[in-house]
């Protein structure tokens, strides 16, 4: 069976309001920043981190003791260190 898609009807945009909003940003008025969700899906960026054998074995040993996955351990460690550094300044 073919799924029929309906065309979404978007609300009419008030052009004058959009122009004023744009001009306010150009005049240097503070722009509201998006608040990031700390529980959002983890599909924004990815990193590949090369380890030497000694580093990787230390990571495995620490993960066994902590009862965490390698990725979870690295993420937790990064967040803790970032919090320390940010709160220090």
PDB file of N, CA and C in Angstrom:
ATOM      1  N   UNK A   1       0.842  -1.175   0.000  1.00  0.00           N
ATOM      2  CA  UNK A   1       0.000   0.000   0.000  1.00  0.00           C
ATOM      3  C   UNK A   1       0.892   1.246   0.000  1.00  0.00           C
ATOM      4  N   UNK A   2       0.543   2.213  -0.781  1.00  0.00           N
ATOM      5  CA  UNK A   2       1.309   3.450  -0.903  1.00  0.00           C
ATOM      6  C   UNK A   2       0.901   4.393   0.217  1.00  0.00           C
ATOM      7  N   UNK A   3       1.890   4.926   0.886  1.00  0.00           N
ATOM      8  CA  UNK A   3       1.611   5.882   1.955  1.00  0.00           C
ATOM      9  C   UNK A   3       1.534   7.270   1.335  1.00  0.00           C
ATOM     10  N   UNK A   4       0.420   7.890   1.473  1.00  0.00           N
ATOM     11  CA  UNK A   4       0.230   9.234   0.925  1.00  0.00           C
ATOM     12  C   UNK A   4       0.690  10.258   1.939  1.00  0.00           C
ATOM     13  N   UNK A   5       1.462  11.169   1.486  1.00  0.00           N
ATOM     14  CA  UNK A   5       1.949  12.217   2.368  1.00  0.00           C
ATOM     15  C   UNK A   5       1.119  13.466   2.169  1.00  0.00           C
ATOM     16  N   UNK A   6       0.781  14.058   3.297  1.00  0.00           N
ATOM     17  CA  UNK A   6       0.002  15.283   3.243  1.00  0.00           C
ATOM     18  C   UNK A   6       0.943  16.474   3.302  1.00  0.00           C
ATOM     19  N   UNK A   7       0.605  17.502   2.572  1.00  0.00           N
ATOM     20  CA  UNK A   7       1.400  18.723   2.571  1.00  0.00           C
ATOM     21  C   UNK A   7       1.119  19.461   3.863  1.00  0.00           C
ATOM     22  N   UNK A   8       2.196  19.799   4.601  1.00  0.00           N
ATOM     23  CA  UNK A   8       2.041  20.528   5.851  1.00  0.00           C
ATOM     24  C   UNK A   8       1.749  21.981   5.544  1.00  0.00           C
ATOM     25  N   UNK A   9       0.790  22.515   6.222  1.00  0.00           N
ATOM     26  CA  UNK A   9       0.458  23.918   6.049  1.00  0.00           C
ATOM     27  C   UNK A   9       1.153  24.699   7.144  1.00  0.00           C
ATOM     28  N   UNK A  10       2.048  25.565   6.740  1.00  0.00           N
ATOM     29  CA  UNK A  10       2.809  26.345   7.693  1.00  0.00           C
ATOM     30  C   UNK A  10       2.059  27.633   8.027  1.00  0.00           C
ATOM     31  N   UNK A  11       2.262  28.091   9.234  1.00  0.00           N
ATOM     32  CA  UNK A  11       1.612  29.325   9.664  1.00  0.00           C
ATOM     33  C   UNK A  11       2.145  30.488   8.838  1.00  0.00           C
ATOM     34  N   UNK A  12       1.303  31.449   8.610  1.00  0.00           N
ATOM     35  CA  UNK A  12       1.712  32.631   7.870  1.00  0.00           C
ATOM     36  C   UNK A  12       2.778  33.376   8.683  1.00  0.00           C
ATOM     37  N   UNK A  13       3.845  33.746   8.035  1.00  0.00           N
ATOM     38  CA  UNK A  13       4.928  34.458   8.699  1.00  0.00           C
ATOM     39  C   UNK A  13       4.652  35.956   8.579  1.00  0.00           C
ATOM     40  N   UNK A  14       4.735  36.639   9.709  1.00  0.00           N
ATOM     41  CA  UNK A  14       4.551  38.084   9.711  1.00  0.00           C
ATOM     42  C   UNK A  14       5.868  38.718   9.260  1.00  0.00           C
ATOM     43  N   UNK A  15       5.887  39.204   8.027  1.00  0.00           N
ATOM     44  CA  UNK A  15       7.106  39.740   7.433  1.00  0.00           C
ATOM     45  C   UNK A  15       7.651  40.916   8.247  1.00  0.00           C
ATOM     46  N   UNK A  16       6.790  41.797   8.679  1.00  0.00           N
ATOM     47  CA  UNK A  16       7.243  42.969   9.446  1.00  0.00           C
ATOM     48  C   UNK A  16       7.924  42.539  10.746  1.00  0.00           C
ATOM     49  N   UNK A  17       7.364  41.545  11.401  1.00  0.00           N
ATOM     50  CA  UNK A  17       7.936  41.051  12.656  1.00  0.00           C
ATOM     51  C   UNK A  17       9.302  40.408  12.393  1.00  0.00           C
ATOM     52  N   UNK A  18       9.426  39.673  11.309  1.00  0.00           N
ATOM     53  CA  UNK A  18      10.703  39.042  10.968  1.00  0.00           C
ATOM     54  C   UNK A  18      11.755  40.093  10.636  1.00  0.00           C
ATOM     55  N   UNK A  19      11.361  41.161   9.953  1.00  0.00           N
ATOM     56  CA  UNK A  19      12.299  42.241   9.622  1.00  0.00           C
ATOM     57  C   UNK A  19      12.789  42.918  10.893  1.00  0.00           C
ATOM     58  N   UNK A  20      11.882  43.193  11.824  1.00  0.00           N
ATOM     59  CA  UNK A  20      12.263  43.822  13.088  1.00  0.00           C
ATOM     60  C   UNK A  20      13.205  42.928  13.888  1.00  0.00           C
ATOM     61  N   UNK A  21      12.936  41.629  13.883  1.00  0.00           N
ATOM     62  CA  UNK A  21      13.781  40.673  14.600  1.00  0.00           C
ATOM     63  C   UNK A  21      15.188  40.663  13.991  1.00  0.00           C
ATOM     64  N   UNK A  22      15.260  40.677  12.678  1.00  0.00           N
ATOM     65  CA  UNK A  22      16.549  40.695  11.994  1.00  0.00           C
ATOM     66  C   UNK A  22      17.301  41.990  12.304  1.00  0.00           C
ATOM     67  N   UNK A  23      16.598  43.115  12.244  1.00  0.00           N
ATOM     68  CA  UNK A  23      17.223  44.420  12.502  1.00  0.00           C
ATOM     69  C   UNK A  23      17.716  44.513  13.939  1.00  0.00           C
ATOM     70  N   UNK A  24      16.960  43.954  14.890  1.00  0.00           N
ATOM     71  CA  UNK A  24      17.377  43.980  16.291  1.00  0.00           C
ATOM     72  C   UNK A  24      18.692  43.223  16.461  1.00  0.00           C
ATOM     73  N   UNK A  25      18.841  42.119  15.757  1.00  0.00           N
ATOM     74  CA  UNK A  25      20.084  41.357  15.827  1.00  0.00           C
ATOM     75  C   UNK A  25      21.238  42.114  15.208  1.00  0.00           C
ATOM     76  N   UNK A  26      20.970  42.856  14.136  1.00  0.00           N
ATOM     77  CA  UNK A  26      22.014  43.626  13.473  1.00  0.00           C
ATOM     78  C   UNK A  26      22.438  44.825  14.312  1.00  0.00           C
ATOM     79  N   UNK A  27      21.537  45.338  15.142  1.00  0.00           N
ATOM     80  CA  UNK A  27      21.849  46.491  15.982  1.00  0.00           C
ATOM     81  C   UNK A  27      22.655  46.114  17.216  1.00  0.00           C
ATOM     82  N   UNK A  28      22.919  44.850  17.386  1.00  0.00           N
ATOM     83  CA  UNK A  28      23.750  44.422  18.496  1.00  0.00           C
ATOM     84  C   UNK A  28      22.969  44.064  19.749  1.00  0.00           C
ATOM     85  N   UNK A  29      21.654  43.997  19.659  1.00  0.00           N
ATOM     86  CA  UNK A  29      20.888  43.563  20.822  1.00  0.00           C
ATOM     87  C   UNK A  29      21.202  42.099  21.074  1.00  0.00           C
ATOM     88  N   UNK A  30      21.229  41.703  22.336  1.00  0.00           N
ATOM     89  CA  UNK A  30      21.581  40.310  22.621  1.00  0.00           C
ATOM     90  C   UNK A  30      20.596  39.335  21.982  1.00  0.00           C
ATOM     91  N   UNK A  31      21.152  38.308  21.384  1.00  0.00           N
ATOM     92  CA  UNK A  31      20.348  37.280  20.745  1.00  0.00           C
ATOM     93  C   UNK A  31      20.240  36.113  21.718  1.00  0.00           C
ATOM     94  N   UNK A  32      19.032  35.628  21.916  1.00  0.00           N
ATOM     95  CA  UNK A  32      18.819  34.513  22.831  1.00  0.00           C
ATOM     96  C   UNK A  32      19.493  33.268  22.269  1.00  0.00           C
ATOM     97  N   UNK A  33      20.379  32.674  23.072  1.00  0.00           N
ATOM     98  CA  UNK A  33      21.071  31.474  22.631  1.00  0.00           C
ATOM     99  C   UNK A  33      20.230  30.248  22.947  1.00  0.00           C
ATOM    100  N   UNK A  34      20.383  29.245  22.117  1.00  0.00           N
ATOM    101  CA  UNK A  34      19.683  28.000  22.349  1.00  0.00           C
ATOM    102  C   UNK A  34      20.226  27.324  23.594  1.00  0.00           C
ATOM    103  N   UNK A  35      19.333  26.783  24.391  1.00  0.00           N
ATOM    104  CA  UNK A  35      19.771  26.022  25.558  1.00  0.00           C
ATOM    105  C   UNK A  35      19.912  24.571  25.124  1.00  0.00           C
ATOM    106  N   UNK A  36      21.092  24.024  25.323  1.00  0.00           N
ATOM    107  CA  UNK A  36      21.362  22.666  24.877  1.00  0.00           C
ATOM    108  C   UNK A  36      20.827  21.656  25.874  1.00  0.00           C
ATOM    109  N   UNK A  37      20.307  20.562  25.358  1.00  0.00           N
ATOM    110  CA  UNK A  37      19.770  19.482  26.172  1.00  0.00           C
ATOM    111  C   UNK A  37      20.896  18.495  26.475  1.00  0.00           C
ATOM    112  N   UNK A  38      21.230  18.338  27.746  1.00  0.00           N
ATOM    113  CA  UNK A  38      22.337  17.444  28.090  1.00  0.00           C
ATOM    114  C   UNK A  38      21.977  15.978  27.914  1.00  0.00           C
ATOM    115  N   UNK A  39      20.702  15.665  27.715  1.00  0.00           N
ATOM    116  CA  UNK A  39      20.274  14.282  27.495  1.00  0.00           C
ATOM    117  C   UNK A  39      19.885  14.023  26.045  1.00  0.00           C
ATOM    118  N   UNK A  40      20.322  14.892  25.146  1.00  0.00           N
ATOM    119  CA  UNK A  40      19.988  14.738  23.729  1.00  0.00           C
ATOM    120  C   UNK A  40      20.703  13.519  23.147  1.00  0.00           C
ATOM    121  N   UNK A  41      20.227  13.075  21.992  1.00  0.00           N
ATOM    122  CA  UNK A  41      20.870  11.950  21.310  1.00  0.00           C
ATOM    123  C   UNK A  41      22.316  12.306  20.991  1.00  0.00           C
ATOM    124  N   UNK A  42      23.154  11.318  20.986  1.00  0.00           N
ATOM    125  CA  UNK A  42      24.580  11.547  20.751  1.00  0.00           C
ATOM    126  C   UNK A  42      24.913  11.308  19.279  1.00  0.00           C
ATOM    127  N   UNK A  43      24.343  12.134  18.433  1.00  0.00           N
ATOM    128  CA  UNK A  43      24.617  12.011  17.005  1.00  0.00           C
ATOM    129  C   UNK A  43      25.096  13.330  16.412  1.00  0.00           C
ATOM    130  N   UNK A  44      25.582  14.223  17.254  1.00  0.00           N
ATOM    131  CA  UNK A  44      26.025  15.544  16.798  1.00  0.00           C
ATOM    132  C   UNK A  44      27.418  15.470  16.172  1.00  0.00           C
ATOM    133  N   UNK A  45      28.371  14.948  16.892  1.00  0.00           N
ATOM    134  CA  UNK A  45      29.756  14.822  16.413  1.00  0.00           C
ATOM    135  C   UNK A  45      30.325  13.502  16.926  1.00  0.00           C
ATOM    136  N   UNK A  46      31.350  13.019  16.250  1.00  0.00           N
ATOM    137  CA  UNK A  46      32.038  11.804  16.682  1.00  0.00           C
ATOM    138  C   UNK A  46      33.539  12.037  16.559  1.00  0.00           C
ATOM    139  N   UNK A  47      34.290  11.324  17.402  1.00  0.00           N
ATOM    140  CA  UNK A  47      35.744  11.453  17.375  1.00  0.00           C
ATOM    141  C   UNK A  47      36.369  10.068  17.320  1.00  0.00           C
ATOM    142  N   UNK A  48      37.496  10.001  16.687  1.00  0.00           N
ATOM    143  CA  UNK A  48      38.286   8.784  16.703  1.00  0.00           C
ATOM    144  C   UNK A  48      39.543   9.111  17.487  1.00  0.00           C
ATOM    145  N   UNK A  49      39.769   8.389  18.581  1.00  0.00           N
ATOM    146  CA  UNK A  49      40.892   8.698  19.457  1.00  0.00           C
ATOM    147  C   UNK A  49      41.911   7.560  19.386  1.00  0.00           C
ATOM    148  N   UNK A  50      43.080   7.835  18.842  1.00  0.00           N
ATOM    149  CA  UNK A  50      44.109   6.796  18.798  1.00  0.00           C
ATOM    150  C   UNK A  50      44.796   6.651  20.161  1.00  0.00           C
ATOM    151  N   UNK A  51      45.017   5.424  20.572  1.00  0.00           N
ATOM    152  CA  UNK A  51      45.715   5.109  21.826  1.00  0.00           C
ATOM    153  C   UNK A  51      46.934   4.270  21.504  1.00  0.00           C
ATOM    154  N   UNK A  52      47.974   4.392  22.328  1.00  0.00           N
ATOM    155  CA  UNK A  52      49.056   3.418  22.229  1.00  0.00           C
ATOM    156  C   UNK A  52      48.664   2.237  23.133  1.00  0.00           C
ATOM    157  N   UNK A  53      49.444   1.195  23.111  1.00  0.00           N
ATOM    158  CA  UNK A  53      49.072  -0.019  23.836  1.00  0.00           C
ATOM    159  C   UNK A  53      48.981   0.226  25.340  1.00  0.00           C
ATOM    160  N   UNK A  54      49.935   0.975  25.892  1.00  0.00           N
ATOM    161  CA  UNK A  54      49.930   1.246  27.327  1.00  0.00           C
ATOM    162  C   UNK A  54      48.674   2.001  27.746  1.00  0.00           C
ATOM    163  N   UNK A  55      48.312   3.047  26.983  1.00  0.00           N
ATOM    164  CA  UNK A  55      47.118   3.836  27.298  1.00  0.00           C
ATOM    165  C   UNK A  55      45.861   2.978  27.225  1.00  0.00           C
ATOM    166  N   UNK A  56      45.771   2.150  26.188  1.00  0.00           N
ATOM    167  CA  UNK A  56      44.572   1.328  26.019  1.00  0.00           C
ATOM    168  C   UNK A  56      44.443   0.296  27.135  1.00  0.00           C
ATOM    169  N   UNK A  57      45.554  -0.307  27.536  1.00  0.00           N
ATOM    170  CA  UNK A  57      45.504  -1.283  28.628  1.00  0.00           C
ATOM    171  C   UNK A  57      45.128  -0.605  29.940  1.00  0.00           C
ATOM    172  N   UNK A  58      45.612   0.609  30.178  1.00  0.00           N
ATOM    173  CA  UNK A  58      45.202   1.377  31.376  1.00  0.00           C
ATOM    174  C   UNK A  58      43.712   1.658  31.340  1.00  0.00           C
ATOM    175  N   UNK A  59      43.214   2.029  30.161  1.00  0.00           N
ATOM    176  CA  UNK A  59      41.782   2.294  30.007  1.00  0.00           C
ATOM    177  C   UNK A  59      40.975   1.040  30.299  1.00  0.00           C
ATOM    178  N   UNK A  60      41.383  -0.098  29.753  1.00  0.00           N
ATOM    179  CA  UNK A  60      40.662  -1.355  30.001  1.00  0.00           C
ATOM    180  C   UNK A  60      40.666  -1.716  31.479  1.00  0.00           C
ATOM    181  N   UNK A  61      41.818  -1.547  32.128  1.00  0.00           N
ATOM    182  CA  UNK A  61      41.937  -1.869  33.558  1.00  0.00           C
ATOM    183  C   UNK A  61      41.019  -0.967  34.391  1.00  0.00           C
ATOM    184  N   UNK A  62      41.030   0.319  34.094  1.00  0.00           N
ATOM    185  CA  UNK A  62      40.184   1.264  34.827  1.00  0.00           C
ATOM    186  C   UNK A  62      38.698   0.977  34.594  1.00  0.00           C
ATOM    187  N   UNK A  63      38.347   0.593  33.378  1.00  0.00           N
ATOM    188  CA  UNK A  63      36.943   0.272  33.070  1.00  0.00           C
ATOM    189  C   UNK A  63      36.466  -0.947  33.833  1.00  0.00           C
ATOM    190  N   UNK A  64      37.324  -1.947  33.962  1.00  0.00           N
ATOM    191  CA  UNK A  64      36.955  -3.142  34.722  1.00  0.00           C
ATOM    192  C   UNK A  64      36.700  -2.784  36.181  1.00  0.00           C
ATOM    193  N   UNK A  65      37.574  -1.972  36.750  1.00  0.00           N
ATOM    194  CA  UNK A  65      37.431  -1.572  38.148  1.00  0.00           C
ATOM    195  C   UNK A  65      36.189  -0.711  38.343  1.00  0.00           C
ATOM    196  N   UNK A  66      35.970   0.231  37.426  1.00  0.00           N
ATOM    197  CA  UNK A  66      34.841   1.160  37.551  1.00  0.00           C
ATOM    198  C   UNK A  66      33.522   0.539  37.116  1.00  0.00           C
ATOM    199  N   UNK A  67      33.574  -0.563  36.381  1.00  0.00           N
ATOM    200  CA  UNK A  67      32.360  -1.184  35.896  1.00  0.00           C
ATOM    201  C   UNK A  67      31.680  -0.362  34.807  1.00  0.00           C
ATOM    202  N   UNK A  68      32.466   0.270  33.984  1.00  0.00           N
ATOM    203  CA  UNK A  68      31.955   1.107  32.890  1.00  0.00           C
ATOM    204  C   UNK A  68      32.475   0.595  31.554  1.00  0.00           C
ATOM    205  N   UNK A  69      31.785   0.989  30.496  1.00  0.00           N
ATOM    206  CA  UNK A  69      32.302   0.705  29.160  1.00  0.00           C
ATOM    207  C   UNK A  69      33.431   1.685  28.875  1.00  0.00           C
ATOM    208  N   UNK A  70      34.216   1.384  27.865  1.00  0.00           N
ATOM    209  CA  UNK A  70      35.323   2.281  27.520  1.00  0.00           C
ATOM    210  C   UNK A  70      34.796   3.647  27.104  1.00  0.00           C
ATOM    211  N   UNK A  71      33.778   3.663  26.259  1.00  0.00           N
ATOM    212  CA  UNK A  71      33.218   4.934  25.815  1.00  0.00           C
ATOM    213  C   UNK A  71      32.595   5.694  26.982  1.00  0.00           C
ATOM    214  N   UNK A  72      31.876   4.999  27.832  1.00  0.00           N
ATOM    215  CA  UNK A  72      31.276   5.644  28.997  1.00  0.00           C
ATOM    216  C   UNK A  72      32.323   6.202  29.941  1.00  0.00           C
ATOM    217  N   UNK A  73      33.408   5.474  30.107  1.00  0.00           N
ATOM    218  CA  UNK A  73      34.497   5.930  30.973  1.00  0.00           C
ATOM    219  C   UNK A  73      35.141   7.189  30.420  1.00  0.00           C
ATOM    220  N   UNK A  74      35.430   7.195  29.120  1.00  0.00           N
ATOM    221  CA  UNK A  74      36.056   8.360  28.491  1.00  0.00           C
ATOM    222  C   UNK A  74      35.119   9.560  28.558  1.00  0.00           C
ATOM    223  N   UNK A  75      33.831   9.348  28.264  1.00  0.00           N
ATOM    224  CA  UNK A  75      32.865  10.455  28.298  1.00  0.00           C
ATOM    225  C   UNK A  75      32.746  11.018  29.717  1.00  0.00           C
ATOM    226  N   UNK A  76      32.626  10.139  30.706  1.00  0.00           N
ATOM    227  CA  UNK A  76      32.501  10.578  32.104  1.00  0.00           C
ATOM    228  C   UNK A  76      33.740  11.351  32.535  1.00  0.00           C
ATOM    229  N   UNK A  77      34.913  10.835  32.183  1.00  0.00           N
ATOM    230  CA  UNK A  77      36.166  11.497  32.551  1.00  0.00           C
ATOM    231  C   UNK A  77      36.269  12.872  31.920  1.00  0.00           C
ATOM    232  N   UNK A  78      35.888  12.971  30.658  1.00  0.00           N
ATOM    233  CA  UNK A  78      35.936  14.257  29.958  1.00  0.00           C
ATOM    234  C   UNK A  78      34.998  15.255  30.624  1.00  0.00           C
ATOM    235  N   UNK A  79      33.792  14.826  30.960  1.00  0.00           N
ATOM    236  CA  UNK A  79      32.824  15.735  31.584  1.00  0.00           C
ATOM    237  C   UNK A  79      33.294  16.200  32.958  1.00  0.00           C
ATOM    238  N   UNK A  80      33.871  15.293  33.753  1.00  0.00           N
ATOM    239  CA  UNK A  80      34.376  15.668  35.081  1.00  0.00           C
ATOM    240  C   UNK A  80      35.530  16.665  34.973  1.00  0.00           C
ATOM    241  N   UNK A  81      36.474  16.409  34.078  1.00  0.00           N
ATOM    242  CA  UNK A  81      37.609  17.314  33.912  1.00  0.00           C
ATOM    243  C   UNK A  81      37.141  18.669  33.377  1.00  0.00           C
ATOM    244  N   UNK A  82      36.219  18.659  32.425  1.00  0.00           N
ATOM    245  CA  UNK A  82      35.701  19.922  31.885  1.00  0.00           C
ATOM    246  C   UNK A  82      34.999  20.715  32.972  1.00  0.00           C
ATOM    247  N   UNK A  83      34.252  20.048  33.829  1.00  0.00           N
ATOM    248  CA  UNK A  83      33.562  20.735  34.928  1.00  0.00           C
ATOM    249  C   UNK A  83      34.561  21.360  35.887  1.00  0.00           C
ATOM    250  N   UNK A  84      35.617  20.632  36.218  1.00  0.00           N
ATOM    251  CA  UNK A  84      36.664  21.163  37.095  1.00  0.00           C
ATOM    252  C   UNK A  84      37.315  22.405  36.488  1.00  0.00           C
ATOM    253  N   UNK A  85      37.649  22.329  35.216  1.00  0.00           N
ATOM    254  CA  UNK A  85      38.338  23.434  34.546  1.00  0.00           C
ATOM    255  C   UNK A  85      37.412  24.645  34.441  1.00  0.00           C
ATOM    256  N   UNK A  86      36.190  24.423  34.064  1.00  0.00           N
ATOM    257  CA  UNK A  86      35.239  25.532  33.890  1.00  0.00           C
ATOM    258  C   UNK A  86      34.916  26.183  35.234  1.00  0.00           C
ATOM    259  N   UNK A  87      34.713  25.395  36.271  1.00  0.00           N
ATOM    260  CA  UNK A  87      34.400  25.947  37.584  1.00  0.00           C
ATOM    261  C   UNK A  87      35.599  26.640  38.219  1.00  0.00           C
ATOM    262  N   UNK A  88      36.794  26.262  37.819  1.00  0.00           N
ATOM    263  CA  UNK A  88      38.017  26.880  38.348  1.00  0.00           C
ATOM    264  C   UNK A  88      38.162  28.306  37.862  1.00  0.00           C
ATOM    265  N   UNK A  89      37.689  28.580  36.649  1.00  0.00           N
ATOM    266  CA  UNK A  89      37.827  29.931  36.068  1.00  0.00           C
ATOM    267  C   UNK A  89      36.693  30.807  36.435  1.00  0.00           C
TER     268      UNK A  89
END
